PDB file of C-alpha atoms in Angstrom:
ATOM      1  CA  UNK V 642       0.000   0.000   0.000  1.00 39.00           C
ATOM      2  CA  UNK V 643       1.293   3.487  -0.821  1.00 38.00           C
ATOM      3  CA  UNK V 644       0.134   7.075  -0.647  1.00 38.00           C
ATOM      4  CA  UNK V 645       1.316  10.143  -2.575  1.00 38.00           C
ATOM      5  CA  UNK V 646       3.175  13.149  -1.261  1.00 38.00           C
ATOM      6  CA  UNK V 647       2.504  16.694  -2.420  1.00 32.00           C
ATOM      7  CA  UNK V 648       4.673  16.235  -5.538  1.00 37.00           C
ATOM      8  CA  UNK V 649       2.722  13.157  -6.581  1.00 39.00           C
ATOM      9  CA  UNK V 650       5.499  10.699  -5.687  1.00 41.00           C
ATOM     10  CA  UNK V 651       4.311   7.417  -4.234  1.00 39.00           C
ATOM     11  CA  UNK V 652       5.306   6.846  -0.620  1.00 36.00           C
ATOM     12  CA  UNK V 653       5.743   3.584   1.186  1.00 36.00           C
ATOM     13  CA  UNK V 654       3.955   3.009   4.488  1.00 35.00           C
ATOM     14  CA  UNK V 655       7.221   3.682   6.312  1.00 36.00           C
ATOM     15  CA  UNK V 656       7.758   6.955   4.452  1.00 37.00           C
ATOM     16  CA  UNK V 657       4.199   7.974   5.232  1.00 32.00           C
ATOM     17  CA  UNK V 658       4.767   7.406   8.949  1.00 34.00           C
ATOM     18  CA  UNK V 659       7.696   9.811   8.906  1.00 40.00           C
ATOM     19  CA  UNK V 660       5.767  12.611   7.225  1.00 34.00           C
ATOM     20  CA  UNK V 661       5.010  15.534   9.546  1.00 35.00           C
ATOM     21  CA  UNK V 662       1.282  15.492   8.732  1.00 35.00           C
ATOM     22  CA  UNK V 663       1.106  11.774   9.559  1.00 33.00           C
ATOM     23  CA  UNK V 664       2.920  12.317  12.848  1.00 37.00           C
ATOM     24  CA  UNK V 665       0.411  15.045  13.721  1.00 30.00           C
ATOM     25  CA  UNK V 666      -2.490  12.650  13.090  1.00 32.00           C
ATOM     26  CA  UNK V 667      -0.682   9.919  15.014  1.00 37.00           C
ATOM     27  CA  UNK V 668      -0.198  12.166  18.027  1.00 39.00           C
ATOM     28  CA  UNK V 669      -3.845  13.162  17.903  1.00 34.00           C
ATOM     29  CA  UNK V 670      -5.171   9.619  17.881  1.00 37.00           C
ATOM     30  CA  UNK V 671      -2.709   7.445  19.754  1.00 44.00           C
ATOM     31  CA  UNK V 672      -1.885   6.670  23.326  1.00 49.00           C
ATOM     32  CA  UNK V 673       1.073   8.153  25.171  1.00 51.00           C
ATOM     33  CA  UNK V 674       2.677   4.726  25.230  1.00 52.00           C
ATOM     34  CA  UNK V 675       5.404   5.769  27.687  1.00 54.00           C
ATOM     35  CA  UNK V 676       2.751   6.368  30.314  1.00 55.00           C
ATOM     36  CA  UNK V 677       1.513   2.804  29.867  1.00 56.00           C
ATOM     37  CA  UNK V 678       4.876   1.113  29.890  1.00 53.00           C
ATOM     38  CA  UNK V 679       6.216   2.717  33.023  1.00 49.00           C
ATOM     39  CA  UNK V 680       5.143   6.179  34.147  1.00 43.00           C
ATOM     40  CA  UNK V 681       8.217   8.336  34.404  1.00 41.00           C
ATOM     41  CA  UNK V 682       8.190   9.921  37.825  1.00 41.00           C
ATOM     42  CA  UNK V 683      11.695  11.344  37.884  1.00 45.00           C
ATOM     43  CA  UNK V 684      12.037  15.140  37.793  1.00 47.00           C
ATOM     44  CA  UNK V 685      12.992  16.725  34.455  1.00 48.00           C
ATOM     45  CA  UNK V 686      16.714  17.121  33.901  1.00 53.00           C
ATOM     46  CA  UNK V 687      18.602  20.070  32.475  1.00 54.00           C
ATOM     47  CA  UNK V 688      20.123  18.126  29.581  1.00 64.00           C
ATOM     48  CA  UNK V 689      21.934  19.772  26.728  1.00 83.00           C
ATOM     49  CA  UNK V 690      20.624  19.830  23.167  1.00 86.00           C
ATOM     50  CA  UNK V 691      22.417  16.593  22.244  1.00 87.00           C
ATOM     51  CA  UNK V 692      20.887  14.694  25.151  1.00 89.00           C
ATOM     52  CA  UNK V 693      17.426  16.096  24.447  1.00 89.00           C
ATOM     53  CA  UNK V 694      17.656  14.947  20.836  1.00 91.00           C
ATOM     54  CA  UNK V 695      18.743  11.493  21.912  1.00 91.00           C
ATOM     55  CA  UNK V 696      15.856  11.301  24.375  1.00 88.00           C
ATOM     56  CA  UNK V 697      13.413  12.478  21.696  1.00 91.00           C
ATOM     57  CA  UNK V 698      14.655   9.859  19.228  1.00 94.00           C
ATOM     58  CA  UNK V 699      14.403   7.171  21.866  1.00 91.00           C
ATOM     59  CA  UNK V 700      10.806   8.212  22.533  1.00 89.00           C
ATOM     60  CA  UNK V 701      10.018   8.290  18.816  1.00 92.00           C
ATOM     61  CA  UNK V 702      11.412   4.783  18.356  1.00 94.00           C
ATOM     62  CA  UNK V 703       9.486   3.246  21.222  1.00 90.00           C
ATOM     63  CA  UNK V 704       6.220   5.059  20.445  1.00 89.00           C
ATOM     64  CA  UNK V 705       6.379   4.119  16.771  1.00 94.00           C
ATOM     65  CA  UNK V 706       7.238   0.513  17.595  1.00 94.00           C
ATOM     66  CA  UNK V 707       4.443   0.232  20.146  1.00 91.00           C
ATOM     67  CA  UNK V 708       1.892   1.675  17.739  1.00 91.00           C
ATOM     68  CA  UNK V 709       2.944  -0.814  15.056  1.00 94.00           C
ATOM     69  CA  UNK V 710       2.975  -3.746  17.492  1.00 94.00           C
ATOM     70  CA  UNK V 711      -0.489  -2.952  18.816  1.00 91.00           C
ATOM     71  CA  UNK V 712      -1.934  -2.585  15.329  1.00 91.00           C
ATOM     72  CA  UNK V 713      -0.269  -5.609  13.684  1.00 93.00           C
ATOM     73  CA  UNK V 714       1.035  -7.875  16.445  1.00 94.00           C
ATOM     74  CA  UNK V 715       4.478  -8.120  17.990  1.00 95.00           C
ATOM     75  CA  UNK V 716       5.800 -10.962  15.833  1.00 95.00           C
ATOM     76  CA  UNK V 717       4.458  -9.442  12.611  1.00 96.00           C
ATOM     77  CA  UNK V 718       6.618  -6.313  12.854  1.00 96.00           C
ATOM     78  CA  UNK V 719      10.337  -6.406  12.061  1.00 97.00           C
ATOM     79  CA  UNK V 720      12.820  -4.070  13.734  1.00 97.00           C
ATOM     80  CA  UNK V 721      13.968  -3.025  10.259  1.00 97.00           C
ATOM     81  CA  UNK V 722      10.443  -1.693   9.586  1.00 96.00           C
ATOM     82  CA  UNK V 723      10.523   0.364  12.764  1.00 96.00           C
ATOM     83  CA  UNK V 724      13.918   1.758  11.832  1.00 96.00           C
ATOM     84  CA  UNK V 725      12.696   2.688   8.354  1.00 95.00           C
ATOM     85  CA  UNK V 726       9.573   4.305   9.765  1.00 95.00           C
ATOM     86  CA  UNK V 727      11.710   6.548  11.964  1.00 95.00           C
ATOM     87  CA  UNK V 728      14.327   7.295   9.319  1.00 94.00           C
ATOM     88  CA  UNK V 729      17.209   5.574  11.080  1.00 96.00           C
ATOM     89  CA  UNK V 730      19.219   2.393  10.619  1.00 96.00           C
ATOM     90  CA  UNK V 731      18.395  -0.874  12.325  1.00 96.00           C
ATOM     91  CA  UNK V 732      21.745  -0.596  14.117  1.00 96.00           C
ATOM     92  CA  UNK V 733      20.640   2.737  15.581  1.00 96.00           C
ATOM     93  CA  UNK V 734      17.505   1.119  16.994  1.00 96.00           C
ATOM     94  CA  UNK V 735      19.605  -1.503  18.772  1.00 95.00           C
ATOM     95  CA  UNK V 736      21.937   1.205  20.058  1.00 94.00           C
ATOM     96  CA  UNK V 737      18.965   2.524  22.021  1.00 93.00           C
ATOM     97  CA  UNK V 738      17.192  -0.750  22.790  1.00 93.00           C
ATOM     98  CA  UNK V 739      19.112  -4.001  23.326  1.00 91.00           C
ATOM     99  CA  UNK V 740      16.199  -6.201  22.256  1.00 93.00           C
ATOM    100  CA  UNK V 741      13.004  -5.966  20.257  1.00 95.00           C
ATOM    101  CA  UNK V 742      11.044  -6.530  23.469  1.00 95.00           C
ATOM    102  CA  UNK V 743      12.639  -3.472  25.058  1.00 92.00           C
ATOM    103  CA  UNK V 744      11.040  -1.310  22.381  1.00 93.00           C
ATOM    104  CA  UNK V 745       7.602  -1.846  23.900  1.00 90.00           C
ATOM    105  CA  UNK V 746       8.515  -2.575  27.505  1.00 86.00           C
ATOM    106  CA  UNK V 747      10.909   0.318  27.892  1.00 69.00           C
ATOM    107  CA  UNK V 748      11.611   0.259  31.608  1.00 62.00           C
ATOM    108  CA  UNK V 749      13.476   3.320  32.908  1.00 57.00           C
ATOM    109  CA  UNK V 750      15.695   2.849  35.920  1.00 68.00           C
ATOM    110  CA  UNK V 751      13.522   4.944  38.228  1.00 76.00           C
ATOM    111  CA  UNK V 752      12.127   1.967  40.151  1.00 81.00           C
ATOM    112  CA  UNK V 753      15.593   0.438  40.538  1.00 85.00           C
ATOM    113  CA  UNK V 754      17.062   3.742  41.668  1.00 87.00           C
ATOM    114  CA  UNK V 755      14.193   4.303  44.100  1.00 86.00           C
ATOM    115  CA  UNK V 756      14.630   0.837  45.579  1.00 89.00           C
ATOM    116  CA  UNK V 757      18.388   1.255  45.982  1.00 89.00           C
ATOM    117  CA  UNK V 758      17.978   4.647  47.629  1.00 90.00           C
ATOM    118  CA  UNK V 759      14.824   4.306  49.707  1.00 91.00           C
ATOM    119  CA  UNK V 760      15.004   0.644  50.689  1.00 91.00           C
ATOM    120  CA  UNK V 761      18.265   1.284  52.491  1.00 89.00           C
ATOM    121  CA  UNK V 762      16.592   3.901  54.714  1.00 89.00           C
ATOM    122  CA  UNK V 763      16.167   2.297  58.146  1.00 88.00           C
ATOM    123  CA  UNK V 764      13.447   4.765  59.121  1.00 90.00           C
ATOM    124  CA  UNK V 765      10.956   3.285  56.629  1.00 91.00           C
ATOM    125  CA  UNK V 766       9.847  -0.316  56.355  1.00 92.00           C
ATOM    126  CA  UNK V 767      10.390  -2.036  52.997  1.00 94.00           C
ATOM    127  CA  UNK V 768       6.648  -2.301  52.495  1.00 94.00           C
ATOM    128  CA  UNK V 769       6.240   1.442  53.039  1.00 95.00           C
ATOM    129  CA  UNK V 770       8.975   2.103  50.494  1.00 94.00           C
ATOM    130  CA  UNK V 771       7.450  -0.133  47.827  1.00 95.00           C
ATOM    131  CA  UNK V 772       3.952   1.235  48.414  1.00 96.00           C
ATOM    132  CA  UNK V 773       5.295   4.756  47.956  1.00 94.00           C
ATOM    133  CA  UNK V 774       7.047   3.864  44.688  1.00 93.00           C
ATOM    134  CA  UNK V 775       3.952   2.111  43.363  1.00 95.00           C
ATOM    135  CA  UNK V 776       1.731   5.021  44.390  1.00 96.00           C
ATOM    136  CA  UNK V 777       3.972   7.401  42.431  1.00 92.00           C
ATOM    137  CA  UNK V 778       3.808   5.215  39.334  1.00 91.00           C
ATOM    138  CA  UNK V 779       0.053   4.779  39.610  1.00 94.00           C
ATOM    139  CA  UNK V 780      -0.420   8.492  40.212  1.00 94.00           C
ATOM    140  CA  UNK V 781       1.441   9.316  37.004  1.00 90.00           C
ATOM    141  CA  UNK V 782      -0.732   6.892  35.055  1.00 90.00           C
ATOM    142  CA  UNK V 783      -3.939   8.296  36.533  1.00 93.00           C
ATOM    143  CA  UNK V 784      -2.846  11.878  35.873  1.00 93.00           C
ATOM    144  CA  UNK V 785      -2.292  10.920  32.246  1.00 87.00           C
ATOM    145  CA  UNK V 786      -5.747   9.332  32.019  1.00 90.00           C
ATOM    146  CA  UNK V 787      -7.286  12.449  33.579  1.00 90.00           C
ATOM    147  CA  UNK V 788      -5.633  14.583  30.909  1.00 89.00           C
ATOM    148  CA  UNK V 789      -7.211  12.685  28.000  1.00 86.00           C
ATOM    149  CA  UNK V 790     -10.021  14.461  26.199  1.00 85.00           C
ATOM    150  CA  UNK V 791     -11.877  11.293  25.186  1.00 88.00           C
ATOM    151  CA  UNK V 792     -11.338   8.194  27.305  1.00 89.00           C
ATOM    152  CA  UNK V 793     -13.709   6.241  25.054  1.00 89.00           C
ATOM    153  CA  UNK V 794     -11.059   6.431  22.333  1.00 86.00           C
ATOM    154  CA  UNK V 795      -8.120   5.783  24.625  1.00 87.00           C
ATOM    155  CA  UNK V 796      -9.336   2.839  26.730  1.00 90.00           C
ATOM    156  CA  UNK V 797      -9.527   0.347  23.808  1.00 90.00           C
ATOM    157  CA  UNK V 798      -5.906   1.116  22.957  1.00 87.00           C
ATOM    158  CA  UNK V 799      -4.883   0.658  26.567  1.00 88.00           C
ATOM    159  CA  UNK V 800      -6.665  -2.693  26.567  1.00 91.00           C
ATOM    160  CA  UNK V 801      -5.003  -3.782  23.317  1.00 92.00           C
ATOM    161  CA  UNK V 802      -1.611  -2.832  24.746  1.00 91.00           C
ATOM    162  CA  UNK V 803      -2.306  -4.926  27.827  1.00 91.00           C
ATOM    163  CA  UNK V 804      -3.549  -7.856  25.753  1.00 93.00           C
ATOM    164  CA  UNK V 805      -0.487  -7.692  23.522  1.00 94.00           C
ATOM    165  CA  UNK V 806       1.851  -8.002  26.486  1.00 92.00           C
ATOM    166  CA  UNK V 807      -0.202 -10.766  28.127  1.00 92.00           C
ATOM    167  CA  UNK V 808      -0.491 -12.884  24.986  1.00 93.00           C
ATOM    168  CA  UNK V 809       3.040 -12.582  23.623  1.00 95.00           C
ATOM    169  CA  UNK V 810       5.377 -15.117  25.292  1.00 95.00           C
ATOM    170  CA  UNK V 811       8.568 -13.151  24.643  1.00 95.00           C
ATOM    171  CA  UNK V 812       7.043 -10.001  26.138  1.00 94.00           C
ATOM    172  CA  UNK V 813       5.837 -11.879  29.210  1.00 93.00           C
ATOM    173  CA  UNK V 814       9.335 -13.311  29.642  1.00 93.00           C
ATOM    174  CA  UNK V 815      10.897  -9.866  29.278  1.00 92.00           C
ATOM    175  CA  UNK V 816       8.499  -8.432  31.833  1.00 89.00           C
ATOM    176  CA  UNK V 817       9.419 -11.211  34.263  1.00 90.00           C
ATOM    177  CA  UNK V 818      13.096 -10.422  33.693  1.00 91.00           C
ATOM    178  CA  UNK V 819      12.507  -6.783  34.618  1.00 89.00           C
ATOM    179  CA  UNK V 820      10.791  -7.872  37.825  1.00 91.00           C
ATOM    180  CA  UNK V 821      13.716 -10.214  38.540  1.00 93.00           C
ATOM    181  CA  UNK V 822      16.036  -7.210  38.372  1.00 92.00           C
ATOM    182  CA  UNK V 823      13.962  -5.512  41.056  1.00 93.00           C
ATOM    183  CA  UNK V 824      14.091  -8.677  43.172  1.00 95.00           C
ATOM    184  CA  UNK V 825      17.894  -8.838  42.887  1.00 95.00           C
ATOM    185  CA  UNK V 826      18.251  -5.245  44.097  1.00 94.00           C
ATOM    186  CA  UNK V 827      15.802  -5.809  46.953  1.00 95.00           C
ATOM    187  CA  UNK V 828      17.575  -9.010  48.049  1.00 97.00           C
ATOM    188  CA  UNK V 829      20.921  -7.214  48.414  1.00 96.00           C
ATOM    189  CA  UNK V 830      19.485  -4.355  50.444  1.00 95.00           C
ATOM    190  CA  UNK V 831      17.227  -6.460  52.659  1.00 95.00           C
ATOM    191  CA  UNK V 832      20.116  -8.790  53.438  1.00 96.00           C
ATOM    192  CA  UNK V 833      22.272  -5.822  54.442  1.00 94.00           C
ATOM    193  CA  UNK V 834      19.510  -4.411  56.629  1.00 92.00           C
ATOM    194  CA  UNK V 835      19.115  -7.716  58.444  1.00 92.00           C
ATOM    195  CA  UNK V 836      22.809  -8.598  58.660  1.00 94.00           C
ATOM    196  CA  UNK V 837      22.265 -11.664  56.482  1.00 96.00           C
ATOM    197  CA  UNK V 838      23.802 -13.018  53.302  1.00 96.00           C
ATOM    198  CA  UNK V 839      21.963 -12.392  50.006  1.00 96.00           C
ATOM    199  CA  UNK V 840      21.983 -16.160  49.593  1.00 95.00           C
ATOM    200  CA  UNK V 841      19.962 -16.673  52.764  1.00 96.00           C
ATOM    201  CA  UNK V 842      16.318 -17.648  52.271  1.00 96.00           C
ATOM    202  CA  UNK V 843      14.834 -14.825  54.361  1.00 94.00           C
ATOM    203  CA  UNK V 844      15.884 -11.866  52.166  1.00 95.00           C
ATOM    204  CA  UNK V 845      15.171 -13.875  49.032  1.00 96.00           C
ATOM    205  CA  UNK V 846      11.570 -14.665  49.893  1.00 95.00           C
ATOM    206  CA  UNK V 847      10.958 -11.200  51.344  1.00 94.00           C
ATOM    207  CA  UNK V 848      12.285  -9.505  48.186  1.00 96.00           C
ATOM    208  CA  UNK V 849      10.230 -11.776  45.942  1.00 96.00           C
ATOM    209  CA  UNK V 850       7.087 -11.006  47.917  1.00 95.00           C
ATOM    210  CA  UNK V 851       7.717  -7.256  47.881  1.00 95.00           C
ATOM    211  CA  UNK V 852       8.250  -7.151  44.131  1.00 95.00           C
ATOM    212  CA  UNK V 853       5.071  -9.190  43.804  1.00 95.00           C
ATOM    213  CA  UNK V 854       3.239  -5.994  44.711  1.00 96.00           C
ATOM    214  CA  UNK V 855       4.204  -4.683  41.258  1.00 94.00           C
ATOM    215  CA  UNK V 856       2.381  -7.635  39.746  1.00 94.00           C
ATOM    216  CA  UNK V 857      -0.682  -6.865  41.860  1.00 96.00           C
ATOM    217  CA  UNK V 858      -0.672  -3.299  40.565  1.00 95.00           C
ATOM    218  CA  UNK V 859      -0.264  -4.410  36.942  1.00 93.00           C
ATOM    219  CA  UNK V 860      -3.101  -6.895  37.360  1.00 94.00           C
ATOM    220  CA  UNK V 861      -5.274  -4.220  38.955  1.00 96.00           C
ATOM    221  CA  UNK V 862      -4.725  -1.825  36.062  1.00 94.00           C
ATOM    222  CA  UNK V 863      -5.586  -4.577  33.606  1.00 92.00           C
ATOM    223  CA  UNK V 864      -8.757  -5.343  35.559  1.00 94.00           C
ATOM    224  CA  UNK V 865     -10.040  -1.862  36.339  1.00 95.00           C
ATOM    225  CA  UNK V 866      -9.131   0.174  33.249  1.00 94.00           C
ATOM    226  CA  UNK V 867     -12.208  -1.144  31.489  1.00 91.00           C
ATOM    227  CA  UNK V 868     -14.079   1.979  30.463  1.00 90.00           C
ATOM    228  CA  UNK V 869     -16.684   1.709  33.207  1.00 92.00           C
ATOM    229  CA  UNK V 870     -14.662   3.591  35.844  1.00 94.00           C
ATOM    230  CA  UNK V 871     -13.356   7.121  36.086  1.00 94.00           C
ATOM    231  CA  UNK V 872      -9.582   7.557  36.502  1.00 95.00           C
ATOM    232  CA  UNK V 873     -10.150   8.356  40.177  1.00 96.00           C
ATOM    233  CA  UNK V 874     -12.152   5.153  40.618  1.00 97.00           C
ATOM    234  CA  UNK V 875      -9.408   3.167  38.879  1.00 96.00           C
ATOM    235  CA  UNK V 876      -6.822   4.656  41.212  1.00 97.00           C
ATOM    236  CA  UNK V 877      -8.882   3.831  44.285  1.00 98.00           C
ATOM    237  CA  UNK V 878      -9.545   0.243  43.167  1.00 98.00           C
ATOM    238  CA  UNK V 879      -5.927  -0.495  42.213  1.00 98.00           C
ATOM    239  CA  UNK V 880      -4.631   1.110  45.415  1.00 98.00           C
ATOM    240  CA  UNK V 881      -7.040  -0.993  47.468  1.00 98.00           C
ATOM    241  CA  UNK V 882      -5.824  -4.205  45.815  1.00 98.00           C
ATOM    242  CA  UNK V 883      -2.173  -3.318  46.397  1.00 98.00           C
ATOM    243  CA  UNK V 884      -2.753  -2.375  50.019  1.00 97.00           C
ATOM    244  CA  UNK V 885      -4.743  -5.554  50.674  1.00 95.00           C
ATOM    245  CA  UNK V 886      -1.809  -7.571  49.339  1.00 96.00           C
ATOM    246  CA  UNK V 887       0.612  -5.493  51.413  1.00 96.00           C
ATOM    247  CA  UNK V 888      -1.381  -6.251  54.567  1.00 94.00           C
ATOM    248  CA  UNK V 889      -0.874  -9.952  53.907  1.00 92.00           C
ATOM    249  CA  UNK V 890       2.871  -9.342  53.779  1.00 90.00           C
ATOM    250  CA  UNK V 891       2.788  -7.231  56.928  1.00 86.00           C
ATOM    251  CA  UNK V 892       1.013 -10.000  58.793  1.00 75.00           C
ATOM    252  CA  UNK V 893       3.282 -12.698  57.492  1.00 63.00           C
ATOM    253  CA  UNK V 894       6.714 -11.177  58.034  1.00 55.00           C
ATOM    254  CA  UNK V 895       8.544 -10.367  61.218  1.00 51.00           C
ATOM    255  CA  UNK V 896      12.031 -10.272  62.595  1.00 50.00           C
ATOM    256  CA  UNK V 897      15.178  -8.439  61.547  1.00 50.00           C
ATOM    257  CA  UNK V 898      14.120  -7.897  57.934  1.00 53.00           C
ATOM    258  CA  UNK V 899      11.733  -5.193  59.110  1.00 53.00           C
ATOM    259  CA  UNK V 900       9.262  -5.908  56.297  1.00 54.00           C
TER     260      UNK V 900
END
């Protein structure tokens, strides 16, 4: 399929995607995919022009890839197509994203940084720390939903994004790997807090349970972002699920881990 530019030349689908007028229509009708992958809660940085351009290209790559994946299916889209659509080489795409899966499940380091920093604070329990991080992420997502002019147009895309991740084995595996990274960080810090070895069973099971709260939040978003609830109602329902799960952890853990 091809369209014509203003000079009458036929354009490929990829060339059409890169046209400014197409990008305007895309921005007007598509989801802010970054908000769905992982809400970015870090404060804006004072980067130079070079860094801003790199960040913009990274965002363009992941948004374009996600749009194509959602419309056609993850396995049906080649990385070379995404590169062509964005006017860069396939090598450039892999310079920004190590795997094809990372293009849609772009996970910034904010959660890892927050865990490393806040989990080591002896004045807060690990559960309090994780609940705070999750509340920040959920709050960013809800703020984005609140800002949408027409949720009836947005919710189906959110649901297709969720279905794509749930039904694609490689994406599920990648998501599990990201959660494993959080577990590894939590194990190290919890072991230090308790004066134990990271290989001991106590910090391992405690870290696994804590990171499980992320899965509860993801499941809650999948369940409650269904078009029948307002963003505020979604936030309340997801928060309730996460806190109910956290109460189970609070009742089940004791001792030097301070969970």
